[in-house]
mmCIF file of C-alpha atoms and ligand atoms in Angstrom:
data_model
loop_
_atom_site.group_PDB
_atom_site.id
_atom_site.type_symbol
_atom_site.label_atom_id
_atom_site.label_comp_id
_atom_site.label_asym_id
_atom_site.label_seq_id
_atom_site.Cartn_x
_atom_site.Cartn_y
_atom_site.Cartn_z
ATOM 1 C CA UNK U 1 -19.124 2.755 9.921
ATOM 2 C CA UNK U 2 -20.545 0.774 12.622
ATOM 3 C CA UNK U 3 -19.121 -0.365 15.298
ATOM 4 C CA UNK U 4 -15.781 -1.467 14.426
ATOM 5 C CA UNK U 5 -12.707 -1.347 16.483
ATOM 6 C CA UNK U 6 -11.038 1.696 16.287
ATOM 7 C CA UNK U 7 -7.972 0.070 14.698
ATOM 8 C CA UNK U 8 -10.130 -1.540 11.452
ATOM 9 C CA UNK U 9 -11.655 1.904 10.968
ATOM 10 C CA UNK U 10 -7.829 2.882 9.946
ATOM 11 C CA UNK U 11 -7.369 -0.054 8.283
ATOM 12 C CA UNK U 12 -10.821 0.398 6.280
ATOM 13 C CA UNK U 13 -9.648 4.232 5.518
ATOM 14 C CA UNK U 14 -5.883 3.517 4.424
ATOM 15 C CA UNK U 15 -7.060 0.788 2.325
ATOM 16 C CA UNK U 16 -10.204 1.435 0.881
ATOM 17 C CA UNK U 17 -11.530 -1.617 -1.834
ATOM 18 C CA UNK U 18 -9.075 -4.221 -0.046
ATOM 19 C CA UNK U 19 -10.636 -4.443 3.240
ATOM 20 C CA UNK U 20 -14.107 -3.929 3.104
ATOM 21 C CA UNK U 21 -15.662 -4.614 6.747
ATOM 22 C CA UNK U 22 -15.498 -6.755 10.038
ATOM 23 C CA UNK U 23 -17.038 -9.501 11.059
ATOM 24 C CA UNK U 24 -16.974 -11.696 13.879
ATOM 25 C CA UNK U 25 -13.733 -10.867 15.255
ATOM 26 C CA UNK U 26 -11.966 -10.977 11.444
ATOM 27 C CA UNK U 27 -11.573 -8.633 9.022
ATOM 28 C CA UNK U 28 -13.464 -8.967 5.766
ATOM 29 C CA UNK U 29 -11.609 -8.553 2.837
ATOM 30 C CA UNK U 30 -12.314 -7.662 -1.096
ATOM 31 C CA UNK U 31 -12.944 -11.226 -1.651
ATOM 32 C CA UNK U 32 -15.336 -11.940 0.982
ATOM 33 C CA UNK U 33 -12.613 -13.924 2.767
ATOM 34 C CA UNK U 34 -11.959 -13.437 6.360
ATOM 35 C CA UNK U 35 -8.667 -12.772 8.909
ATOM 36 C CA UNK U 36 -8.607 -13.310 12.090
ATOM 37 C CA UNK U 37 -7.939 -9.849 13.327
ATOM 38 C CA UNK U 38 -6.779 -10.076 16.944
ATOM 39 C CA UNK U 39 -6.002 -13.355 18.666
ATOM 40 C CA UNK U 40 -6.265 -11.908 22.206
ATOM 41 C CA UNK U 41 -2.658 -12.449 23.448
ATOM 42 C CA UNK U 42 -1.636 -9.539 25.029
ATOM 43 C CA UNK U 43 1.794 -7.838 26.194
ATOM 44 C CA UNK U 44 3.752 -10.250 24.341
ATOM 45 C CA UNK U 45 7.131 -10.494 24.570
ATOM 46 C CA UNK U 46 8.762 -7.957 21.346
ATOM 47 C CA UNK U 47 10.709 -11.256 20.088
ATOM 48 C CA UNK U 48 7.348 -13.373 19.998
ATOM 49 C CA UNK U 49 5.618 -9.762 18.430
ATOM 50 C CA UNK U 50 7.823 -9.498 15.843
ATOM 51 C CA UNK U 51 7.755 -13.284 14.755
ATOM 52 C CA UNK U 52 3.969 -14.565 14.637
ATOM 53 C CA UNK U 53 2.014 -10.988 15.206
ATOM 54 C CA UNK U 54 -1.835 -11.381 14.724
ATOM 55 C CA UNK U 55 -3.033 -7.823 12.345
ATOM 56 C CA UNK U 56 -3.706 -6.068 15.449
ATOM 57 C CA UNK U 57 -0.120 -6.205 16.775
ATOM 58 C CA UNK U 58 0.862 -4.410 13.549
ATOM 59 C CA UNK U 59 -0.147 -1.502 15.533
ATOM 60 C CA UNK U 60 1.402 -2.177 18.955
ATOM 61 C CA UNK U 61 3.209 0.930 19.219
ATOM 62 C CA UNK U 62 1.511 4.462 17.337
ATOM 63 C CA UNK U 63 3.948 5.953 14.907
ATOM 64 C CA UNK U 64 5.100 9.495 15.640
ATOM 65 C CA UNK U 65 6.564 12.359 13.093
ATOM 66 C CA UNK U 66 8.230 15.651 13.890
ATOM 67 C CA UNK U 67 12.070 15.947 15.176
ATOM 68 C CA UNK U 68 14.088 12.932 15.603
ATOM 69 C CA UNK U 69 14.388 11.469 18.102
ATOM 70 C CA UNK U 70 15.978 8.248 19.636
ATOM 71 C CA UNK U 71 13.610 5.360 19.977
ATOM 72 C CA UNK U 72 13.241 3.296 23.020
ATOM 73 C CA UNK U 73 14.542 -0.190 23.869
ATOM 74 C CA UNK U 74 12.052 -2.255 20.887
ATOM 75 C CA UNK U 75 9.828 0.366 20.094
ATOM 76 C CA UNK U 76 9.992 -0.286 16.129
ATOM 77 C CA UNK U 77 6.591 1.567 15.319
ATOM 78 C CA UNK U 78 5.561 -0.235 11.536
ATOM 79 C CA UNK U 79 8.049 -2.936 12.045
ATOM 80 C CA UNK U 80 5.685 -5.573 13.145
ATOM 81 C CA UNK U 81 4.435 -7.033 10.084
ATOM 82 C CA UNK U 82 2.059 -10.097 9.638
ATOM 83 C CA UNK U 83 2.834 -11.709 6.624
ATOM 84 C CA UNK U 84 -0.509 -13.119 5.462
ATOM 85 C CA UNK U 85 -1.609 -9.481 5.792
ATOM 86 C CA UNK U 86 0.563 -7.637 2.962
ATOM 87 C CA UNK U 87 0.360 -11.343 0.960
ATOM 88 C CA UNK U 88 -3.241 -10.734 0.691
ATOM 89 C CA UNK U 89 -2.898 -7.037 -0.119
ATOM 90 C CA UNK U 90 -0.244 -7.095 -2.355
ATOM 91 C CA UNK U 91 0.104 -10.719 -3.793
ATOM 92 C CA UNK U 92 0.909 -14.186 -2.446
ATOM 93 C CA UNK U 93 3.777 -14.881 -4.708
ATOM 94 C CA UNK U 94 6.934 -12.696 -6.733
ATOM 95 C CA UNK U 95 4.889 -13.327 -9.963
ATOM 96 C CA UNK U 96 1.466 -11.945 -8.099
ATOM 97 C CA UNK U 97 3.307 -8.685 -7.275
ATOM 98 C CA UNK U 98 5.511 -7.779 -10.100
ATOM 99 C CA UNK U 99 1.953 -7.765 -12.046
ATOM 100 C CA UNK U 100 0.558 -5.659 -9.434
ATOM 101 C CA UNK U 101 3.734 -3.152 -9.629
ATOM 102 C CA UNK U 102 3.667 0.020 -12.154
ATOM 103 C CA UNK U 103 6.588 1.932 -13.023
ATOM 104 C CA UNK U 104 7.670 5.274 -10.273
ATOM 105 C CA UNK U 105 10.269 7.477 -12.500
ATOM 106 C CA UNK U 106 12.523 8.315 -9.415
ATOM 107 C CA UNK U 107 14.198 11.728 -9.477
ATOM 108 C CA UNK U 108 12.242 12.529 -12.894
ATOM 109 C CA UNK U 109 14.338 16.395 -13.423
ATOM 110 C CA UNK U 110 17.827 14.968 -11.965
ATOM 111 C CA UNK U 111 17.821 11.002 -12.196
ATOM 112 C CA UNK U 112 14.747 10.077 -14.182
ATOM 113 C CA UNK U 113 15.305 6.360 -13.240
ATOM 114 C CA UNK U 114 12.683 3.535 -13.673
ATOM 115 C CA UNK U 115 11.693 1.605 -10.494
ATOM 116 C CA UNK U 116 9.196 -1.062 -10.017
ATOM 117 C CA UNK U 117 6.291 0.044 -7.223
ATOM 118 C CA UNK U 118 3.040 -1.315 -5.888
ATOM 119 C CA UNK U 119 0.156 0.222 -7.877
ATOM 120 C CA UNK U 120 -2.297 -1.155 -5.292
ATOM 121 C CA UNK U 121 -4.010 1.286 -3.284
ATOM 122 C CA UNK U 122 -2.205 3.850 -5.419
ATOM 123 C CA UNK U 123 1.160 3.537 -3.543
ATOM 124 C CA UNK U 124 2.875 4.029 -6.993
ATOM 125 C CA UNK U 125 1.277 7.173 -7.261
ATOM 126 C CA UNK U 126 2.135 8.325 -3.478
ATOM 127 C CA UNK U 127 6.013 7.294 -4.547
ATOM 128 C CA UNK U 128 5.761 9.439 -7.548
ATOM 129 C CA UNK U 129 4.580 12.620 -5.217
ATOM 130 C CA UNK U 130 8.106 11.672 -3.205
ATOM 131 C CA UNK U 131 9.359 11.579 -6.041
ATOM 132 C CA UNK U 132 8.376 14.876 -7.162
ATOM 133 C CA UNK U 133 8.676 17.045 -4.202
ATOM 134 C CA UNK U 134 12.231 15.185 -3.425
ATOM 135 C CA UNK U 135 13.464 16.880 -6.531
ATOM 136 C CA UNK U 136 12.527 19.967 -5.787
ATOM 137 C CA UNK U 137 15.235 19.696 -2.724
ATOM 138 C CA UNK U 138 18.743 21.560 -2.908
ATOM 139 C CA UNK U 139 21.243 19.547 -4.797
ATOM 140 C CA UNK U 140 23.273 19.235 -1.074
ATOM 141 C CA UNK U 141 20.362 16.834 -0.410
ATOM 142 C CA UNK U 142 20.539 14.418 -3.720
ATOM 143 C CA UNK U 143 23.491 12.433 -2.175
ATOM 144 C CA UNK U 144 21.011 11.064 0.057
ATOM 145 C CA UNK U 145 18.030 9.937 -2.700
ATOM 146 C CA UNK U 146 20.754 7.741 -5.081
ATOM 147 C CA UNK U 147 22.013 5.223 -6.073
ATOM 148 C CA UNK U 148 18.782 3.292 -4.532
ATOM 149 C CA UNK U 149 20.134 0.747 -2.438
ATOM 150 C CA UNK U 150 16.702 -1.244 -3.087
ATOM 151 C CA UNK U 151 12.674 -1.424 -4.347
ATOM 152 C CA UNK U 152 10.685 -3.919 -5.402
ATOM 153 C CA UNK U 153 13.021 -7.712 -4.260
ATOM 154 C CA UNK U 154 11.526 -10.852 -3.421
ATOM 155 C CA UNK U 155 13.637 -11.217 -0.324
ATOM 156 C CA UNK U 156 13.957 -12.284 2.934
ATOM 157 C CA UNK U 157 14.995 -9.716 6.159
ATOM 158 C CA UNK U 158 18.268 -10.529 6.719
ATOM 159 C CA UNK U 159 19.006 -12.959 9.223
ATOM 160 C CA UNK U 160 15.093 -14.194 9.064
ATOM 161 C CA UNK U 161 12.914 -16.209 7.267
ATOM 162 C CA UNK U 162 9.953 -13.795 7.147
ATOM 163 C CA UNK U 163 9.267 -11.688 4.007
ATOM 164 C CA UNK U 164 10.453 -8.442 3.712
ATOM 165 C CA UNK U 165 8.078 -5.534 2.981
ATOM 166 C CA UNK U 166 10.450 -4.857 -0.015
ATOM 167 C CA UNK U 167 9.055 -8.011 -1.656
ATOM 168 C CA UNK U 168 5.502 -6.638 -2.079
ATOM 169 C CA UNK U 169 6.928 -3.665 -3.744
ATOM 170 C CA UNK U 170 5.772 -1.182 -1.141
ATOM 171 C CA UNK U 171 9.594 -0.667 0.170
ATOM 172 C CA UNK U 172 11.997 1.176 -1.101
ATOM 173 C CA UNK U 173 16.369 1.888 0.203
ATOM 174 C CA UNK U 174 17.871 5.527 -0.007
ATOM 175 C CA UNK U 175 21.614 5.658 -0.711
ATOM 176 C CA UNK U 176 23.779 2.988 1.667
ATOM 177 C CA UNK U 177 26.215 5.041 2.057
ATOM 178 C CA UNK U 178 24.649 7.705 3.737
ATOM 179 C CA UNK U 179 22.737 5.535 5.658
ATOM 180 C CA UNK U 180 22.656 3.569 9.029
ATOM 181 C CA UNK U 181 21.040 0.083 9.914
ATOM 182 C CA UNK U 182 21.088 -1.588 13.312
ATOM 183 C CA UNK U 183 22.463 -5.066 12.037
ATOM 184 C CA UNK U 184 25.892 -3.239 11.360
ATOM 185 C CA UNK U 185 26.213 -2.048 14.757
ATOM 186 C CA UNK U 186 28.884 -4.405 17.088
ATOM 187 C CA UNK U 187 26.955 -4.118 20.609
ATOM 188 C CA UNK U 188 28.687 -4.322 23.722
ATOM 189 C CA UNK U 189 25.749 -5.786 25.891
ATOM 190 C CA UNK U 190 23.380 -5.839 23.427
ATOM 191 C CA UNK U 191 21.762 -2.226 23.909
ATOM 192 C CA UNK U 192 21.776 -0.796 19.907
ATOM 193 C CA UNK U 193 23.028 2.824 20.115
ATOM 194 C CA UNK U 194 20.985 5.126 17.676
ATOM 195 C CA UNK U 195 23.040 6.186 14.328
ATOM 196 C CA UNK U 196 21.360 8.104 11.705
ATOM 197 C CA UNK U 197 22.798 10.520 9.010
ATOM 198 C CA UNK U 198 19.292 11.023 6.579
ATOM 199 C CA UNK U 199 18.050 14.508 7.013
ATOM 200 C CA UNK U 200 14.606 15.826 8.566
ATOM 201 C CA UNK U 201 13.222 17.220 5.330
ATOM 202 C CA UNK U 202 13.339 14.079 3.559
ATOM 203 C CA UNK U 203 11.862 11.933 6.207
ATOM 204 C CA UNK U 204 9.173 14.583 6.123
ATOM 205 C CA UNK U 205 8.443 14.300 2.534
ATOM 206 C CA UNK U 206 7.684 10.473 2.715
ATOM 207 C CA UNK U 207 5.622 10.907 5.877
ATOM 208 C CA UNK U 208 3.742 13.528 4.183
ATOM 209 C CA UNK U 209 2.668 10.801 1.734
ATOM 210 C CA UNK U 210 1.780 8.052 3.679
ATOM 211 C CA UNK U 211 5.824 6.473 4.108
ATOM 212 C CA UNK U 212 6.872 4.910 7.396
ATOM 213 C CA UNK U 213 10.433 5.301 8.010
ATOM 214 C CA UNK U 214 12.809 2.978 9.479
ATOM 215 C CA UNK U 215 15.089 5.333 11.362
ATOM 216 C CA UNK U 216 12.302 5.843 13.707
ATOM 217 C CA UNK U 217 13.095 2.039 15.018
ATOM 218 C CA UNK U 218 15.494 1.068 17.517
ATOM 219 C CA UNK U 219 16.147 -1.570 15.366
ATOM 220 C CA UNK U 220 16.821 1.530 12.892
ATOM 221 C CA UNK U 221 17.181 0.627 9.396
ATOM 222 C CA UNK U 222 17.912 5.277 8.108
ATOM 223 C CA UNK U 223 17.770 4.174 4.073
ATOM 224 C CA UNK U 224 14.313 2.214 4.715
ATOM 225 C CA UNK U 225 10.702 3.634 3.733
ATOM 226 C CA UNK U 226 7.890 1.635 3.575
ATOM 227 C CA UNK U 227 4.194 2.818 2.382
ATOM 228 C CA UNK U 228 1.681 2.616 5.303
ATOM 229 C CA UNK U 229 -0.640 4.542 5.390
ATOM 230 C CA UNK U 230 -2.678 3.324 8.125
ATOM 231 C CA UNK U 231 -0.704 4.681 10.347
ATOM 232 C CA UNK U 232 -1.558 8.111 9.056
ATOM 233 C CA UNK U 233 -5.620 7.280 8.899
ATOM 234 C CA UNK U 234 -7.344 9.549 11.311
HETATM 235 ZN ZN1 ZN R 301 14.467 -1.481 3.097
#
């Protein structure tokens, strides 16, 4: 490639067909249209971040695996979302994405349960390897993987009026009840206190396949993973 910022080379390699170059300053998408990539601000503050990010800020903080561990004061690797960004990959409206979603069977040997997925840049087929290696796991672990709290929804995040990534159909909720999200928490002075119950060798499984999960947020959301793979591209 030539000389690209490091950060559209990822792009470029976790979504191969969609974006297709860079050109002054903007990405260059399958259409020939452009995005602005990166507006310049810099250190803004998280609240302004998480609000009206630019692409670039979608990648503000690197996303780590490996052991669990409690995130830092706003350090929400994934959670900074521009919307235009997944609109354009995924589809500007609910109609646009449900006829860009295929059918995941979830838990095909235990469950076999129909859920609506992304088929763009094959996340259906990433799900479906979750899927598959998920129920391979001891039955101690199933409690965890149903009943799906949520996939494909043309929603709202609570308490905002941005899009959540579960509206694209790239999203997908693990069982409530065994699960821990920051907007339950009653705060004492406002620092969030870490809570998570959803086992290592699940979170692994996702990651393996390109999944982001949310219980590596301090605004930790354990039942949330969300298909990103850029933030695996090398
Ligand atoms: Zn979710």
């Amino acid at each position: 490639m030539p000389e690209y910022p490091p950060l559209v080379k990822k792009l470029m390699k976790a979504y191969p067909g969609k974006i297709t170059g860079y050109k002054n300053d903007s990405l260059v998408w399958f259409d020939n249209s452009k995005m602005q990539f990166d507006n310049g601000k810099k250190n803004r503050p998280y609240d302004s971040l998480i609000s009206s990010p630019d692409v670039e800020d979608q990648f503000y903080l690197p996303y780590s695996t490996g052991a669990i561990l409690s995130p830092k004061k706003n350090e929400d690797p994934g959670r900074v979302r521009n919307e235009n960004f997944f609109k354009k990959m995924y589809g500007t409206t609910k109609k646009d994405v449900i006829a860009n979603c295929a059918t995941v069977m979830w838990l095909k040997k235990s469950l076999n349960q129909k859920i609506l997925f992304s088929k763009i840049n094959g996340a259906n087929i990433q799900l479906q390897k979750v899927s598959d290696e998920l129920d391979l796991l001891p039955d101690s672990l199933k409690k965890y993987l149903s009943p799906l709290a949520g996939t494909f929804n043309w929603r709202t995040i609570e308490g905002t009026n941005r899009l959540s990534p579960h509206s694209f159909g790239i999203a997908i909720d693990l069982s409530v009840k065994h699960s821990d999200y920051w907007l339950w928490q009653k705060t004492k002075n406002g620092e969030l206190k870490y809570r998570n119950k959803m086992p290592l060798a699940i979170v692994k499984i996702f990651e393996k396949h390109g999944f982001i999960w949310g219980g590596r947020w301090y605004h930790y959301d354990t039942m949330h993973f969300e298909y990103r793979p850029e933030f695996f591209a090398i």
